[in-house]
Every structure is written in structure tokens, then in C-alpha cells.
Short mmCIF file of C-alpha atoms in Angstrom, two decimals:
data_model
loop_
_atom_site.label_atom_id
_atom_site.label_comp_id
_atom_site.label_asym_id
_atom_site.label_seq_id
_atom_site.Cartn_x
_atom_site.Cartn_y
_atom_site.Cartn_z
CA UNK A 1 66.54 78.31 -1.03
CA UNK A 2 65.90 82.04 -0.58
CA UNK A 3 67.67 84.16 2.02
CA UNK A 4 66.82 87.75 3.00
CA UNK A 5 69.59 89.62 4.78
CA UNK A 6 68.08 92.68 6.43
CA UNK A 7 69.30 95.66 8.44
CA UNK A 8 66.81 96.38 11.23
CA UNK A 9 68.17 99.93 11.66
CA UNK A 10 67.56 101.02 8.06
CA UNK A 11 64.45 102.93 7.02
CA UNK A 12 64.20 104.78 10.34
CA UNK A 13 64.51 101.47 12.22
CA UNK A 14 61.77 99.80 10.16
CA UNK A 15 64.18 97.56 8.27
CA UNK A 16 62.77 94.22 9.39
CA UNK A 17 59.20 95.29 8.65
CA UNK A 18 60.19 96.50 5.18
CA UNK A 19 62.07 93.29 4.42
CA UNK A 20 58.98 91.26 5.28
CA UNK A 21 57.28 92.90 2.29
CA UNK A 22 59.47 90.68 0.13
CA UNK A 23 57.78 87.54 1.42
CA UNK A 24 55.12 86.35 -0.97
CA UNK A 25 55.87 89.15 -3.46
CA UNK A 26 59.48 88.54 -4.44
CA UNK A 27 60.49 85.61 -2.24
CA UNK A 28 58.68 82.49 -1.03
CA UNK A 29 56.98 82.58 2.36
CA UNK A 30 59.54 80.13 3.76
CA UNK A 31 62.50 82.35 2.87
CA UNK A 32 64.99 82.60 5.70
CA UNK A 33 65.25 86.05 7.30
CA UNK A 34 68.74 86.89 8.60
CA UNK A 35 69.67 89.93 10.70
CA UNK A 36 72.83 91.35 9.13
CA UNK A 37 74.31 91.95 12.60
CA UNK A 38 74.23 88.19 13.23
CA UNK A 39 76.73 87.55 10.44
CA UNK A 40 80.12 87.46 12.12
CA UNK A 41 82.02 86.23 9.05
CA UNK A 42 80.77 86.45 5.49
CA UNK A 43 83.28 83.82 4.45
CA UNK A 44 81.65 81.38 6.88
CA UNK A 45 78.17 82.53 5.90
CA UNK A 46 78.72 81.98 2.17
CA UNK A 47 80.19 78.56 2.91
CA UNK A 48 76.71 77.49 3.97
CA UNK A 49 75.04 78.88 0.84
CA UNK A 50 74.70 77.23 -2.57
CA UNK A 51 76.31 80.08 -4.52
CA UNK A 52 75.07 78.75 -7.86
CA UNK A 53 71.43 78.06 -7.05
CA UNK A 54 70.35 79.86 -3.87
CA UNK A 55 68.92 83.39 -4.03
CA UNK A 56 70.09 86.09 -1.62
CA UNK A 57 68.33 89.44 -1.23
CA UNK A 58 70.02 92.23 0.72
CA UNK A 59 67.45 94.56 2.29
CA UNK A 60 68.55 97.93 3.65
CA UNK A 61 69.54 101.48 2.79
CA UNK A 62 72.45 102.92 0.84
CA UNK A 63 74.70 102.66 3.89
CA UNK A 64 73.84 98.97 4.30
CA UNK A 65 74.69 98.38 0.64
CA UNK A 66 78.00 100.21 1.06
CA UNK A 67 79.05 98.15 4.07
CA UNK A 68 77.98 94.92 2.35
CA UNK A 69 80.12 95.72 -0.70
CA UNK A 70 83.18 96.55 1.38
CA UNK A 71 82.78 93.57 3.73
CA UNK A 72 82.61 91.22 0.73
CA UNK A 73 85.21 92.87 -1.51
CA UNK A 74 87.46 89.79 -1.76
CA UNK A 75 84.79 87.09 -1.53
CA UNK A 76 82.83 85.11 -4.11
CA UNK A 77 79.20 86.17 -4.00
CA UNK A 78 76.03 84.25 -4.91
CA UNK A 79 75.13 84.15 -8.58
CA UNK A 80 71.58 85.21 -7.70
CA UNK A 81 72.24 88.31 -5.58
CA UNK A 82 69.67 91.09 -5.33
CA UNK A 83 69.18 94.36 -3.44
CA UNK A 84 65.87 95.62 -2.01
CA UNK A 85 65.91 99.33 -1.12
CA UNK A 86 64.44 99.80 2.36
CA UNK A 87 66.33 102.85 3.57
CA UNK A 88 65.26 106.44 4.14
CA UNK A 89 67.13 107.93 1.16
CA UNK A 90 67.48 105.11 -1.39
CA UNK A 91 69.64 107.10 -3.81
CA UNK A 92 71.02 103.99 -5.48
CA UNK A 93 67.50 102.84 -6.32
CA UNK A 94 66.62 106.30 -7.70
CA UNK A 95 69.63 106.16 -9.97
CA UNK A 96 69.16 102.68 -11.44
CA UNK A 97 65.37 102.18 -11.57
CA UNK A 98 62.22 104.05 -12.55
CA UNK A 99 60.68 103.47 -9.14
CA UNK A 100 60.02 99.74 -9.53
CA UNK A 101 59.90 98.09 -6.11
CA UNK A 102 61.27 94.75 -7.31
CA UNK A 103 64.68 93.68 -5.94
CA UNK A 104 67.57 94.88 -8.10
CA UNK A 105 70.10 92.39 -9.55
CA UNK A 106 73.38 93.58 -8.04
CA UNK A 107 76.30 92.07 -9.91
CA UNK A 108 76.56 94.52 -12.81
CA UNK A 109 76.48 97.48 -10.43
CA UNK A 110 79.32 96.37 -8.16
CA UNK A 111 81.95 95.91 -10.87
CA UNK A 112 84.75 98.48 -11.26
CA UNK A 113 83.58 100.56 -8.30
CA UNK A 114 85.58 103.67 -7.40
CA UNK A 115 87.45 103.95 -4.12
CA UNK A 116 87.75 106.82 -1.68
CA UNK A 117 90.65 107.37 0.69
CA UNK A 118 89.84 109.34 3.85
CA UNK A 119 92.13 109.66 6.88
CA UNK A 120 94.34 106.87 5.55
CA UNK A 121 91.48 104.39 5.02
CA UNK A 122 90.44 103.28 1.53
CA UNK A 123 86.99 101.86 0.75
CA UNK A 124 84.61 101.37 -2.17
CA UNK A 125 81.49 103.44 -2.75
CA UNK A 126 78.51 102.94 -5.04
CA UNK A 127 76.76 106.35 -5.07
CA UNK A 128 78.88 109.26 -3.95
CA UNK A 129 81.03 111.16 -1.50
CA UNK A 130 79.43 114.21 0.08
CA UNK A 131 81.59 116.98 1.53
CA UNK A 132 80.32 120.27 2.92
CA UNK A 133 76.72 121.01 3.86
CA UNK A 134 75.74 117.40 3.02
CA UNK A 135 78.33 115.98 5.40
CA UNK A 136 77.13 118.48 8.00
CA UNK A 137 73.54 117.26 7.54
CA UNK A 138 74.62 113.65 8.13
CA UNK A 139 76.55 114.71 11.23
CA UNK A 140 73.55 116.52 12.71
CA UNK A 141 71.20 113.73 11.63
CA UNK A 142 73.30 111.15 13.46
CA UNK A 143 73.07 113.22 16.64
CA UNK A 144 69.29 113.45 16.30
CA UNK A 145 69.03 109.67 15.80
CA UNK A 146 70.85 109.12 19.08
CA UNK A 147 68.37 111.35 20.92
CA UNK A 148 65.07 110.34 19.29
CA UNK A 149 63.36 107.62 17.24
CA UNK A 150 61.60 110.24 15.11
CA UNK A 151 62.50 110.32 11.38
CA UNK A 152 65.27 112.80 10.61
CA UNK A 153 64.28 115.75 8.42
CA UNK A 154 67.48 116.35 6.44
CA UNK A 155 65.92 119.14 4.39
CA UNK A 156 65.18 121.11 7.55
CA UNK A 157 68.73 120.49 8.79
CA UNK A 158 70.12 121.76 5.48
CA UNK A 159 68.04 124.94 5.51
CA UNK A 160 68.99 125.77 9.11
CA UNK A 161 72.60 124.95 8.30
CA UNK A 162 72.64 127.21 5.26
CA UNK A 163 71.12 130.11 7.20
CA UNK A 164 72.79 129.83 10.57
CA UNK A 165 75.17 127.00 11.41
CA UNK A 166 77.28 125.76 8.50
CA UNK A 167 80.06 128.01 7.28
CA UNK A 168 81.39 127.47 3.75
CA UNK A 169 85.05 126.61 3.25
CA UNK A 170 87.70 127.26 0.68
CA UNK A 171 88.81 124.26 -1.33
CA UNK A 172 91.61 123.10 -3.60
CA UNK A 173 90.47 120.45 -6.06
CA UNK A 174 92.74 118.42 -8.32
CA UNK A 175 91.15 116.43 -11.16
CA UNK A 176 93.56 114.24 -13.14
CA UNK A 177 96.46 116.51 -12.25
CA UNK A 178 94.73 119.84 -12.92
CA UNK A 179 94.24 121.94 -9.76
CA UNK A 180 91.69 124.70 -9.24
CA UNK A 181 90.86 126.68 -6.12
CA UNK A 182 87.34 127.60 -5.03
CA UNK A 183 86.04 130.12 -2.49
CA UNK A 184 82.93 129.80 -0.33
CA UNK A 185 82.36 126.12 -1.09
CA UNK A 186 79.01 124.74 0.11
CA UNK A 187 79.12 121.28 -1.46
CA UNK A 188 82.01 119.31 -2.99
CA UNK A 189 80.83 115.76 -3.81
CA UNK A 190 82.39 113.21 -6.14
CA UNK A 191 79.81 110.94 -7.72
CA UNK A 192 79.58 107.47 -9.24
CA UNK A 193 75.81 107.87 -9.60
CA UNK A 194 73.59 110.90 -10.12
CA UNK A 195 71.76 111.11 -6.78
CA UNK A 196 72.80 111.58 -3.19
CA UNK A 197 71.48 113.12 0.01
CA UNK A 198 68.03 111.54 -0.27
CA UNK A 199 67.15 112.55 -3.83
CA UNK A 200 69.47 115.44 -4.69
CA UNK A 201 70.01 115.19 -8.47
CA UNK A 202 73.46 116.67 -8.14
CA UNK A 203 75.24 115.31 -11.25
CA UNK A 204 72.54 114.75 -13.91
CA UNK A 205 75.02 113.78 -16.65
CA UNK A 206 77.05 111.26 -14.63
CA UNK A 207 76.93 107.74 -16.11
CA UNK A 208 77.80 104.92 -13.71
CA UNK A 209 78.57 102.77 -16.78
CA UNK A 210 80.81 105.37 -18.41
CA UNK A 211 83.08 103.53 -20.89
CA UNK A 212 86.17 105.16 -19.35
CA UNK A 213 84.95 104.68 -15.79
CA UNK A 214 85.01 108.40 -15.03
CA UNK A 215 83.41 109.94 -11.94
CA UNK A 216 82.07 113.48 -11.55
CA UNK A 217 83.18 116.15 -9.10
CA UNK A 218 80.62 118.90 -8.46
CA UNK A 219 80.83 122.12 -6.49
CA UNK A 220 78.44 124.85 -5.43
CA UNK A 221 80.66 127.79 -4.58
CA UNK A 222 81.23 131.54 -4.66
CA UNK A 223 77.83 132.41 -3.19
CA UNK A 224 76.47 133.79 0.06
CA UNK A 225 73.95 132.00 2.25
CA UNK A 226 70.86 133.63 0.71
CA UNK A 227 71.94 132.96 -2.88
CA UNK A 228 72.83 129.37 -1.97
CA UNK A 229 69.45 128.91 -0.28
CA UNK A 230 67.76 130.13 -3.47
CA UNK A 231 69.71 127.64 -5.60
CA UNK A 232 69.51 124.70 -3.20
CA UNK A 233 65.93 123.49 -3.94
CA UNK A 234 66.72 123.29 -7.65
CA UNK A 235 69.27 120.53 -6.98
CA UNK A 236 66.40 118.07 -6.50
CA UNK A 237 65.36 118.64 -10.14
CA UNK A 238 68.86 119.00 -11.55
CA UNK A 239 68.17 122.64 -12.46
CA UNK A 240 71.06 123.95 -10.37
CA UNK A 241 73.41 123.31 -13.31
CA UNK A 242 71.92 126.41 -14.95
CA UNK A 243 73.67 128.56 -12.32
CA UNK A 244 77.02 128.38 -14.08
CA UNK A 245 78.66 131.10 -11.96
CA UNK A 246 78.06 129.12 -8.77
CA UNK A 247 78.05 125.52 -9.99
CA UNK A 248 80.69 123.49 -11.81
CA UNK A 249 81.14 119.82 -12.73
CA UNK A 250 84.47 118.23 -13.62
CA UNK A 251 84.94 114.60 -14.63
CA UNK A 252 88.01 112.40 -14.29
CA UNK A 253 89.69 109.30 -12.92
CA UNK A 254 91.49 110.69 -9.86
CA UNK A 255 90.07 113.52 -7.78
CA UNK A 256 91.47 115.05 -4.61
CA UNK A 257 89.48 117.61 -2.63
CA UNK A 258 91.19 119.60 0.14
CA UNK A 259 89.31 121.93 2.51
CA UNK A 260 90.94 124.66 4.58
CA UNK A 261 89.29 123.40 7.78
CA UNK A 262 87.99 120.04 9.06
CA UNK A 263 84.44 119.25 7.91
CA UNK A 264 82.18 116.20 8.14
CA UNK A 265 82.01 113.96 5.09
CA UNK A 266 79.58 111.22 4.08
CA UNK A 267 80.24 108.08 2.04
CA UNK A 268 76.98 106.62 0.69
CA UNK A 269 75.25 108.18 3.70
CA UNK A 270 77.77 107.05 6.33
CA UNK A 271 79.37 109.93 8.26
CA UNK A 272 83.08 110.56 8.77
CA UNK A 273 83.95 113.47 11.07
CA UNK A 274 86.78 115.99 10.98
CA UNK A 275 87.96 115.48 7.40
CA UNK A 276 90.35 117.88 5.67
CA UNK A 277 90.74 115.99 2.37
CA UNK A 278 89.65 112.97 0.37
CA UNK A 279 90.89 111.26 -2.79
CA UNK A 280 88.71 109.28 -5.19
CA UNK A 281 90.07 106.90 -7.79
CA UNK A 282 87.83 105.45 -10.47
CA UNK A 283 87.43 101.70 -10.67
CA UNK A 284 89.33 101.44 -13.95
CA UNK A 285 92.19 103.56 -12.60
CA UNK A 286 92.43 101.34 -9.52
CA UNK A 287 92.48 98.27 -11.77
CA UNK A 288 95.24 99.78 -13.89
CA UNK A 289 97.38 100.56 -10.82
CA UNK A 290 96.84 97.05 -9.44
CA UNK A 291 97.91 95.55 -12.80
CA UNK A 292 101.07 97.67 -12.92
CA UNK A 293 101.93 96.74 -9.31
CA UNK A 294 101.44 93.06 -10.10
CA UNK A 295 103.69 93.28 -13.17
CA UNK A 296 106.43 94.99 -11.15
#
């Protein structure tokens, strides 16, 4: 049996329509469509699935994928589990495929995921943590979604934010025990993948299958609004790394970013407001700490 779990709100509220594209192409016509909001308990839901033989396709955006991973963190998942990108940004798909529209086998991508701790809450993420102008864009985008059904233009929000509304912060960043301070910070993401923000190629050298499990912290800093606006478009091609005076990447297992004022943050596209700091731990570091705790 085939099951398609879809998020109707993804893809600018076209999630159900997008998921129907699977029927006949990548799933039989009699596949069962299930609204993700109808699943009250995944434990109960999986109890009714043949985990060895049934096929389950999750259809939604990066935020849907993030919530699915966290909601199922301690549960046994189907052997045949796939993801179909039907969101507005689809950064996970950009990172792991060459544009192929076929559903993506999920299991190898959800092993050893890093965690982020924000405001006392710890959760997994699969793409990245955005802090700064990117978090601001998500905050403004959420407000626009509440007021209108029109697609949100995040690029326009970013440009207006850079020129008029968003004010850069100062930041203290500690990577594996080494602390550096940065002035006029515009972005401060930590990445498991290479893309975030709807196609921003922010950490071109990050490898989600890094043998040591490292993640990448990136910062665009020490620049005024006009200079930042000149650099910003180059992030979509990964050319921003050439601006070495304003851009820096650091890799490690444990990264803490502290801002000098509260700023919105996004986790795989989901917004968290009023954040002053976050801490990321790589999947292998989390595993090591869990092993030590168990031995004690």
C-alpha cells in the first residue's frame, strides 16, 4: 500500500494540489492521501502501517520535513520512506538532488542530525539555522501570510530590510571553544546543508555527510547597508565567499552564537521570535554525549 502524507499549507497553500502530482507518476492512483494535520499520534499512525512493505511519501516544504523529523525522533519509521518537495523554498531538495522531481529516499539523510537549542528548547534540523536578516525575512513573511494569500516575495523583503528596516547586530560566536566577536552582523547561520532561505548558496563547501559530522557557521559582517546590498545577490551563486573581509566560515561540532539584542531566528524556515542566542551541536557530538551519559 502507498500512503502520501501532505501538508496543505506548504507551497503557498497549494500542498494538496502538488501532492496529487505524485499519483500516477510516483505512486499508484489508489494511494491513500492523508492530511498531516489529521495525524494526532504518529505512534498510533505507524501501528496501522506495514513498516516493512508499505511505502510512505511525505509531501511538503522544508518546515514540514523539519516537524516530521522532530515528531518522529523516537519512533520506528517505514523502511520505504520518501520525501517529495512541494514547498516554496525547497532548500533540502536543492542540496541533495540535481533538480529531479522524483521523491527522495529519506533514511540516509535523517541519521546523525545536528540539534539546535533556542530558548531552552532543543530540536533537530536538516538544513540550517538562520539568524539575522534571514530570520527577519521569515518574521515579516509570516505577517504577510496572515494578511494575504499572495505568495511571499522574500527577496523583496530582504532588500527593503537591508536598506531601511533591519539593523545589524554585534555577535559573539564560539566554535568548539574558540570565541570571536563580530561587528555589524547581517547573517549568522549554522548549516548542515549548503542552501537556505529559498536558494541562498550560503556555505558552498559544507558536506552533510562530513566524516566528522561537522557543521558550518557563516557570517556576513563588518559592512554597511550599501556594501551588504552589493554582496547579497552573490550569495545565490556562492560568490559571496570571495568577499573575505566581510564573509567568514568556521566549521565545528559545537557552535554558540550570541547577539547583543533580540532578533528573529529561523530553523529550516520556521520562525522563532526574540532570540538572543542559539547553540548547535553536531549529530556525532550529541551521540558522544549521550553515550557518556549512559555509561555514567
